[in-house]
Amino acid sequence: MSQSWLPPDGATRTSGVITVSAGMFKGGEFRCPAADALKARGYHTADPVPRRRERLEHFALGPFMAACDARSRPSGSPLRTRTAPPHDGLRTWSDHGVKAYEAAFPADPERPLSEVPEPWTYRYRPSGPDPRNAQEYRFTVWGRCLASADGAYRELRLPVHRLNRDVPPDGFTAAVALVLAEGTPGPPPEHVRIVEFALLDGRTRELFAGSREQALARYREHGPDALARVLDGREYRPGSACCGCPYLSVCPALRAAPGLLGIEAPDRPRRTWSVTNGRNYRACPARDHMRRLHLPAADSVEREVTAERGRALHAYLADRHAHGSPRPCTVEIPEDWVPDGFDLPDHERTLGALLLRRHAAVCPLRCVGDGTDVRTEPRVVRHDTAADVVVIAAPDLLYRDAGSWVWRETKTSATDRRSHRSLLEIYPQLALAVVLISRGDLGGAPSRARVELEVLRPGGADLEIIDPFASANRTAAEGVLRAMVADWHGDDHYAAVPGRSCERCEVARWCSASPATEAAA
Ligand code: SF4
Ligand code: SF4
């Protein structure tokens, strides 16, 4: 398999050392397998343009780690974690995390542990020819590394925002176990332990605890296959990872769309942008920044019942449209239509079923020939090279109608009342769709290319069709996009702007300007 792995043109290997960080074993939809493989294998590009750095810290666990470093380092020694100044919300979150950490791991006089001055690294030098031409393999870990005074016990505490429902993949735990068992500096331990720690609520979850031999056995069982998957990753997965990717200039998968957002401002840091970001920023710049940092959101807002109904309905339709032969939906909706992972009260289930029946009349699969003509919730990612912004969109559905791409968005409404505002302003994702299609950024034939908005209401379904090639539509759409990105693109500080948005702000807990926080102070 490794024989057929090839780097993109323009990437050159500059090191015989293969360095795999534990995070690469975690995988997930937000990582790019090809970028991870290139990085691990020591590839570089001759990218001559140094990028401007953000003024504020953009790594949400950075200040927490720096605070832990500061507590544990001997006085006078340099700080290990360097961070830019944090946003007010990030500072609040990090302070909260440090308190939760102290409460979760109180000092144990029976078994004193202290932070090691340098994280462990596992090193292995192949004795003969290596299929990847590596002189050395290195595995690194990240987290709080602690050991007993005699080095016989090692513990890695992995900070996460909150504990996921799913435990990390076996390959991840196996690789970390190997580093703890065999890594240096320090003498080989007798016992090791890996534990996740959630900054949000201080909960912990043990991923592994055992003897050194058991740790090595764990690696032998799950590690080699996981390592091969990381190093032979060939899928380019454009998305949020592109923003900090050192291979962007040579990437064969990320498509350029110069001028897409209609702004040009040289010397800005490279960023990502989606319509959701734009909406959040318009409501309050601080809210957008905290959402981008993935600070935990309040479930009472995030999982509010009408939003939850909308998401459940989208999940049902996406599943229905994605599987099997593309048969149009019918009015037959199963009683237990709510997909796993969603919890709806009875009246919302009933309303959801009614709205799904309304969908049958306008189901887009009525227009498609076969399954290759349908993309459910695809990720559309383009690099606006003029603004240096990676634009990420997720249409509800793209389908091909006689060789032309049609962008379909589906919304639900509990009422039959209609707004008189422009659809492009109410739903800016339609504006982005209009601009992408009218510029030809989606490809396909222009003849039948269009944007569709389906609104499911109790009394029936509306299907609005927007011609992206009508100059009035294109001009209006460009105006909507420009208005959403112009201020954000030049903003380095993301000030809080308290107002009506605070009432339904999912990150108000971390915001010192929130009226609720001020009232509690
Ligand atoms: S630019 Fe994006 S898709 Fe391309 S290698 Fe980097 S992360 Fe992957
Ligand atoms: S609570 Fe209000 S001021 Fe603070 S981030 Fe949310 S919307 Fe902005």
XYZ file of C-alpha atoms and ligand atoms in Angstrom:
537
model
C 0.000 0.000 0.000
C 2.791 2.401 0.933
C 4.329 1.832 -2.535
C 1.523 3.698 -4.218
C 1.509 6.616 -1.819
C 2.665 9.721 -3.678
C 3.124 13.322 -2.551
C 1.637 16.139 -4.638
C 3.888 17.987 -7.088
C 5.766 20.730 -5.286
C 6.127 18.908 -1.956
C 9.615 17.684 -1.114
C 10.767 15.378 1.623
C 13.331 17.127 3.752
C 13.793 14.628 6.538
C 14.322 10.916 6.947
C 12.524 11.061 10.286
C 8.853 10.116 10.355
C 7.147 11.976 13.199
C 3.628 10.966 14.140
C 1.768 12.993 16.745
C -0.846 11.138 18.756
C -3.603 13.409 17.434
C -3.066 12.000 13.931
C -4.303 8.636 15.200
C -7.599 10.207 16.211
C -8.673 10.857 12.634
C -12.150 12.353 12.304
C -13.919 14.392 9.679
C -12.040 17.595 10.506
C -8.587 16.166 9.821
C -7.150 15.793 6.357
C -5.539 12.342 5.965
C -3.276 13.475 3.108
C -1.976 16.474 5.057
C -1.315 14.288 8.111
C 0.626 11.774 6.001
C 2.691 14.519 4.354
C 3.472 16.136 7.689
C 4.386 12.855 9.355
C 6.645 11.877 6.464
C 8.535 15.173 6.689
C 7.402 16.909 3.487
C 7.712 20.644 2.915
C 6.849 23.100 0.172
C 8.793 26.051 -1.095
C 6.054 28.481 -0.052
C 7.790 31.851 -0.025
C 4.980 33.925 1.491
C 5.094 34.136 5.279
C 1.542 34.412 6.599
C 0.481 37.045 9.055
C -0.331 35.645 12.457
C -3.556 36.216 14.335
C -3.280 38.721 17.160
C -5.390 36.642 19.530
C -4.822 33.041 20.546
C -6.791 30.661 18.338
C -5.951 27.377 20.066
C -8.632 26.944 22.710
C -6.523 24.705 24.969
C -3.381 26.856 24.633
C -3.934 29.190 27.612
C -5.018 26.252 29.811
C -1.809 24.397 28.963
C 0.269 27.528 29.522
C -1.349 28.035 32.943
C -0.594 24.421 33.901
C 3.005 24.833 32.678
C 3.409 27.972 34.752
C 2.197 26.170 37.886
C 4.531 23.223 37.452
C 7.755 24.673 36.089
C 10.681 25.375 38.394
C 11.043 29.104 38.996
C 13.234 30.798 36.421
C 12.795 28.139 33.717
C 11.267 29.271 30.408
C 7.577 28.772 29.572
C 6.998 25.643 27.480
C 3.716 26.694 25.875
C 3.719 30.021 24.071
C 0.379 31.628 23.418
C -0.890 34.864 21.954
C -3.117 37.017 24.200
C -6.464 35.264 24.751
C -9.870 36.757 24.028
C -11.832 37.607 27.146
C -14.062 34.556 26.594
C -11.101 32.239 26.163
C -9.550 33.570 29.366
C -12.763 32.836 31.277
C -12.917 29.354 29.786
C -9.264 28.624 30.602
C -9.604 29.837 34.205
C -12.638 27.591 34.532
C -10.636 24.681 33.103
C -7.729 25.164 35.497
C -10.099 25.109 38.492
C -11.796 21.985 37.159
C -8.403 20.342 36.649
C -7.285 21.105 40.200
C -10.522 19.686 41.586
C -10.307 16.554 39.426
C -6.695 15.778 40.308
C -6.069 16.791 43.930
C -2.560 16.106 45.217
C -2.334 12.587 46.662
C 0.260 12.438 49.477
C 0.210 8.615 49.287
C 1.171 8.630 45.607
C 2.804 11.946 44.776
C 3.169 12.696 41.072
C 4.898 15.577 39.405
C 4.941 16.984 35.917
C 7.894 15.854 33.843
C 10.009 18.663 32.370
C 9.803 17.272 28.834
C 7.029 15.188 27.226
C 7.990 11.641 26.290
C 8.868 10.692 22.739
C 9.096 7.163 21.419
C 11.932 6.616 18.928
C 12.553 3.623 16.725
C 15.337 3.155 14.143
C 14.651 0.420 11.565
C 17.573 -2.012 11.436
C 17.229 -2.739 7.716
C 15.670 -1.171 4.622
C 12.398 0.549 5.465
C 9.414 0.537 3.074
C 8.979 4.272 3.694
C 12.703 5.038 3.559
C 12.637 6.241 7.136
C 15.812 6.484 9.171
C 13.798 6.909 12.319
C 10.183 6.834 13.530
C 9.077 9.142 16.325
C 5.765 9.168 18.168
C 4.891 12.190 20.273
C 2.144 12.857 22.803
C 0.484 16.042 23.975
C -1.165 16.634 27.326
C -0.161 16.800 30.974
C 2.669 14.303 31.507
C 3.213 13.201 35.103
C 5.426 10.611 36.743
C 6.285 9.263 40.171
C 9.599 10.387 41.670
C 11.300 7.064 40.811
C 9.849 7.051 37.273
C 8.152 3.682 37.802
C 4.708 5.164 37.092
C 3.706 7.449 34.231
C 0.375 9.146 33.669
C -0.826 11.160 30.690
C -3.817 13.434 31.262
C -5.467 14.438 28.006
C -7.411 17.707 28.227
C -10.588 17.838 26.130
C -13.437 20.336 26.138
C -15.995 17.732 27.135
C -16.057 13.943 27.065
C -17.378 12.704 23.729
C -19.949 9.979 23.697
C -17.499 7.827 21.723
C -14.136 6.890 23.180
C -11.102 7.697 20.992
C -10.114 5.028 18.422
C -8.150 1.992 19.626
C -5.193 3.011 17.450
C -4.922 6.312 19.298
C -4.880 4.722 22.749
C -2.435 2.065 21.538
C 0.014 4.636 20.157
C -0.143 6.739 23.320
C 0.347 3.617 25.443
C 3.495 2.822 23.451
C 4.906 6.307 24.032
C 4.248 6.065 27.753
C 5.756 2.582 27.960
C 8.858 3.149 25.846
C 9.284 6.894 25.440
C 12.175 8.968 26.696
C 13.473 10.889 28.575
C 13.340 8.941 31.803
C 13.729 5.309 32.826
C 11.181 2.785 31.483
C 8.144 2.717 33.788
C 6.477 -0.320 35.331
C 2.937 1.031 35.057
C 1.254 3.593 32.839
C -2.146 5.256 32.745
C -3.942 7.368 30.135
C -6.887 9.451 31.230
C -9.061 12.027 29.494
C -10.058 15.093 31.441
C -12.936 17.437 30.488
C -12.332 21.102 31.204
C -16.063 21.763 31.139
C -17.088 19.700 34.151
C -13.912 18.052 35.441
C -15.112 14.576 34.472
C -12.406 12.032 33.733
C -12.369 8.838 31.687
C -9.634 6.255 31.892
C -8.542 5.026 28.461
C -5.829 2.653 29.604
C -4.166 1.543 32.831
C -1.754 -1.334 33.048
C 1.759 -2.627 33.162
C 4.396 -1.709 30.643
C 4.015 -5.144 29.047
C 0.266 -4.657 28.725
C 0.840 -1.276 27.090
C 3.198 -2.845 24.563
C 0.698 -5.630 23.896
C -1.982 -2.997 23.309
C 0.222 -1.350 20.711
C 1.005 -4.648 19.002
C -2.720 -5.357 18.765
C -3.943 -2.043 17.360
C -0.928 0.136 16.596
C 0.684 -1.082 13.350
C -2.535 -0.963 11.309
C -3.387 2.460 12.705
C 0.126 3.701 11.894
C -0.172 2.447 8.316
C -3.507 4.256 7.959
C -1.927 7.534 9.081
C 1.210 7.258 6.961
C -0.543 6.019 3.845
C -3.406 8.514 4.044
C -4.177 9.640 0.522
C -7.562 11.273 0.864
C -7.444 15.045 0.544
C -10.290 16.303 2.691
C -10.768 20.056 2.197
C -12.275 21.790 5.208
C -11.242 23.723 8.261
C -7.832 21.989 8.298
C -6.893 23.827 5.084
C -6.535 27.114 6.942
C -3.348 26.115 8.741
C -2.185 23.589 6.171
C 1.415 23.967 4.981
C 0.557 22.175 1.704
C -2.227 24.504 0.596
C -0.162 25.994 -2.232
C 0.406 22.556 -3.803
C -2.851 20.866 -2.826
C -4.579 19.136 -5.744
C -7.979 19.044 -3.993
C -8.626 22.526 -2.649
C -10.067 24.557 -5.497
C -9.282 28.230 -5.846
C -12.077 30.767 -6.254
C -10.344 34.159 -6.360
C -12.711 37.010 -5.546
C -15.561 34.787 -4.321
C -16.259 36.954 -1.272
C -15.730 40.225 -3.113
C -13.142 41.618 -0.733
C -9.461 42.105 -1.148
C -7.227 43.012 1.722
C -3.593 41.988 1.547
C -1.622 41.103 4.625
C -4.441 39.508 6.586
C -4.116 36.155 8.358
C -5.543 33.226 6.430
C -8.948 32.249 7.835
C -11.947 30.046 7.224
C -15.460 31.363 6.781
C -18.907 29.838 6.532
C -22.356 31.384 6.465
C -22.844 30.192 10.050
C -19.744 32.160 11.044
C -21.152 35.152 9.202
C -24.462 34.951 11.040
C -22.739 34.589 14.393
C -20.437 37.509 13.681
C -23.362 39.684 12.648
C -25.081 38.857 15.951
C -21.918 39.502 17.977
C -18.225 39.230 17.015
C -17.323 37.688 20.393
C -19.913 34.985 19.883
C -18.462 34.058 16.495
C -14.961 33.909 17.936
C -15.995 31.686 20.845
C -17.973 29.401 18.551
C -14.948 29.086 16.292
C -12.874 28.093 19.319
C -15.499 25.402 20.009
C -16.027 26.584 23.568
C -18.820 24.421 24.987
C -22.257 25.743 24.093
C -25.279 25.712 26.383
C -27.464 22.716 25.526
C -30.582 24.691 26.457
C -29.894 26.983 23.477
C -28.065 24.623 21.156
C -30.649 21.857 21.488
C -33.647 24.140 21.707
C -36.674 22.217 20.529
C -37.479 23.875 17.182
C -33.826 23.824 16.118
C -33.645 20.192 17.174
C -36.741 19.390 15.120
C -35.136 21.048 12.082
C -31.929 19.062 12.529
C -33.825 15.795 13.008
C -35.780 16.454 9.837
C -32.631 17.233 7.868
C -30.991 14.055 9.151
C -34.030 12.005 8.129
C -34.102 13.493 4.633
C -30.331 13.203 4.160
C -30.481 9.527 5.056
C -33.510 8.984 2.843
C -31.908 10.741 -0.142
C -28.464 9.194 0.268
C -29.323 5.520 0.373
C -30.414 3.048 -2.217
C -31.765 3.928 -5.610
C -32.851 7.543 -5.841
C -36.581 7.041 -5.441
C -38.513 10.224 -4.677
C -39.870 10.487 -1.140
C -43.531 9.643 -0.608
C -46.092 10.743 1.960
C -45.587 7.459 3.832
C -43.617 8.589 6.894
C -42.923 5.967 9.569
C -44.271 6.755 13.018
C -40.777 6.445 14.514
C -39.207 8.714 11.892
C -36.925 10.577 14.371
C -33.306 9.480 13.729
C -31.077 8.198 16.539
C -29.475 10.896 18.639
C -32.466 13.271 18.534
C -34.971 13.694 21.299
C -38.258 15.391 20.400
C -41.415 15.887 22.439
C -44.591 14.320 21.011
C -46.004 17.477 19.438
C -42.731 18.119 17.569
C -42.660 14.511 16.330
C -46.169 14.921 14.998
C -45.369 18.264 13.383
C -42.148 16.823 11.925
C -44.045 13.925 10.333
C -46.543 16.366 8.802
C -43.729 18.517 7.370
C -42.017 15.434 5.944
C -45.248 14.490 4.177
C -45.266 17.994 2.650
C -41.777 17.341 1.324
C -42.996 14.548 -0.966
C -44.532 17.055 -3.399
C -41.201 18.827 -3.957
C -38.682 16.024 -3.379
C -35.669 16.818 -5.589
C -35.183 13.152 -6.451
C -38.094 13.549 -8.850
C -35.580 15.229 -11.197
C -32.562 12.909 -10.995
C -31.558 9.996 -13.192
C -29.443 7.840 -10.877
C -27.567 7.849 -7.569
C -24.462 9.500 -9.044
C -26.536 12.628 -9.608
C -27.136 13.221 -5.891
C -24.832 14.576 -3.165
C -26.404 14.813 0.279
C -24.924 17.434 2.585
C -21.646 17.618 0.639
C -18.898 19.891 1.845
C -18.177 22.585 -0.744
C -14.826 24.204 0.021
C -13.166 26.932 -2.026
C -10.102 29.071 -1.381
C -10.760 32.722 -2.124
C -7.157 33.560 -2.893
C -7.857 37.301 -3.107
C -9.156 37.463 0.460
C -7.065 34.444 1.544
C -10.147 32.895 3.090
C -11.120 29.228 2.918
C -14.880 29.298 2.357
C -16.783 26.263 3.627
C -20.385 25.547 2.663
C -22.624 22.561 3.316
C -25.662 22.574 1.014
C -28.507 20.349 2.145
C -28.400 18.678 -1.256
C -26.732 19.066 -4.626
C -28.301 17.224 -7.509
C -27.708 17.118 -11.212
C -30.484 18.018 -13.570
C -29.488 17.216 -17.170
C -25.804 17.934 -16.485
C -26.378 21.092 -14.427
C -25.909 21.329 -10.681
C -28.866 22.403 -8.582
C -28.290 23.618 -5.023
C -31.245 22.762 -2.763
C -31.739 24.166 0.742
C -34.587 22.885 2.905
C -36.112 24.850 5.775
C -38.975 24.062 8.081
C -41.551 26.378 9.563
C -44.258 25.747 12.137
C -46.457 28.428 10.553
C -47.828 29.323 7.129
C -46.796 32.984 7.506
C -44.332 34.251 4.915
C -41.777 37.031 5.226
C -41.539 39.872 2.719
C -37.779 40.252 3.148
C -35.412 39.173 0.386
C -34.723 35.434 0.502
C -31.020 36.079 -0.050
C -30.910 38.183 3.094
C -32.979 35.830 5.218
C -30.935 32.827 4.087
C -27.402 34.007 3.221
C -26.426 30.462 2.241
C -28.583 31.069 -0.840
C -26.485 34.143 -1.612
C -23.310 32.072 -1.395
C -24.912 29.446 -3.646
C -25.907 32.072 -6.225
C -22.386 33.509 -6.372
C -20.692 30.093 -6.548
C -22.948 28.890 -9.365
C -22.943 32.107 -11.351
C -19.126 32.188 -11.304
C -18.993 28.580 -12.495
C -17.251 27.471 -9.286
C -19.408 24.348 -8.969
C -18.723 23.139 -12.511
C -21.362 21.402 -14.630
C -23.421 22.889 -17.440
C -24.924 26.313 -16.752
C -28.132 25.727 -18.726
C -30.292 24.351 -15.887
C -28.071 25.322 -12.932
C -30.131 26.983 -10.218
C -30.649 27.505 -6.511
C -33.770 26.123 -4.849
C -35.275 26.875 -1.478
C -37.793 24.402 -0.147
C -39.787 25.594 2.861
C -41.892 22.925 4.540
C -44.952 24.341 6.275
C -47.932 22.666 7.916
C -50.181 23.770 5.032
C -47.848 22.686 2.208
C -44.371 23.117 0.729
C -43.059 26.251 -0.982
C -40.415 25.787 -3.638
C -38.638 29.013 -4.547
C -36.333 28.923 -7.560
C -33.550 31.474 -7.888
C -31.788 32.003 -11.207
C -28.123 32.647 -10.348
C -27.470 34.074 -13.809
C -30.038 36.861 -13.501
C -27.864 39.919 -12.945
C -30.159 41.337 -10.241
C -29.845 38.115 -8.252
C -26.093 37.974 -8.640
C -25.639 41.623 -7.658
C -27.874 41.197 -4.616
C -26.094 37.995 -3.584
C -22.657 39.584 -3.882
C -23.871 42.471 -1.746
C -25.138 40.099 0.955
C -21.797 38.270 1.081
C -19.702 41.430 1.114
C -21.766 42.889 3.938
C -21.271 39.726 5.977
C -17.515 39.407 5.579
C -16.137 42.952 5.244
C -15.982 43.888 8.945
C -15.072 40.396 10.066
C -12.170 40.198 7.635
C -10.516 43.251 9.148
C -11.304 42.396 12.774
C -8.559 41.121 15.071
C -10.250 41.525 18.442
C -13.850 40.244 18.247
C -15.288 42.602 20.815
C -18.463 41.588 22.619
C -21.494 43.605 21.525
C -24.203 42.940 24.105
C -27.745 43.298 22.869
C -30.755 41.244 21.934
C -28.539 38.361 20.801
C -27.463 37.753 24.389
C -30.876 36.263 25.182
C -30.170 33.263 22.998
C -26.384 33.168 23.090
C -25.067 29.639 23.537
C -21.647 30.830 24.766
C -22.894 33.543 27.157
C -21.446 31.553 30.050
C -17.914 32.446 28.930
C -18.683 36.079 28.145
C -18.061 38.717 30.796
C -20.206 41.197 28.830
C -23.263 38.951 28.968
C -26.080 40.550 30.987
C -26.449 37.229 32.851
C -22.769 37.250 33.857
C -22.937 40.882 34.885
C -26.042 40.258 36.979
C -24.315 37.357 38.733
C -21.150 39.386 39.442
S -5.069 22.216 1.708
Fe -6.744 21.131 2.750
S -7.259 19.368 1.456
Fe -5.246 20.140 0.801
S -3.759 18.927 1.925
Fe -4.124 20.760 3.121
S -5.773 20.227 4.563
Fe -5.749 18.661 2.951
S -23.520 36.996 25.677
Fe -24.037 38.687 24.305
S -22.177 39.957 24.256
Fe -21.582 37.953 25.047
S -20.920 36.754 23.273
Fe -23.079 36.295 23.584
S -24.160 37.750 22.258
Fe -22.068 38.531 22.522
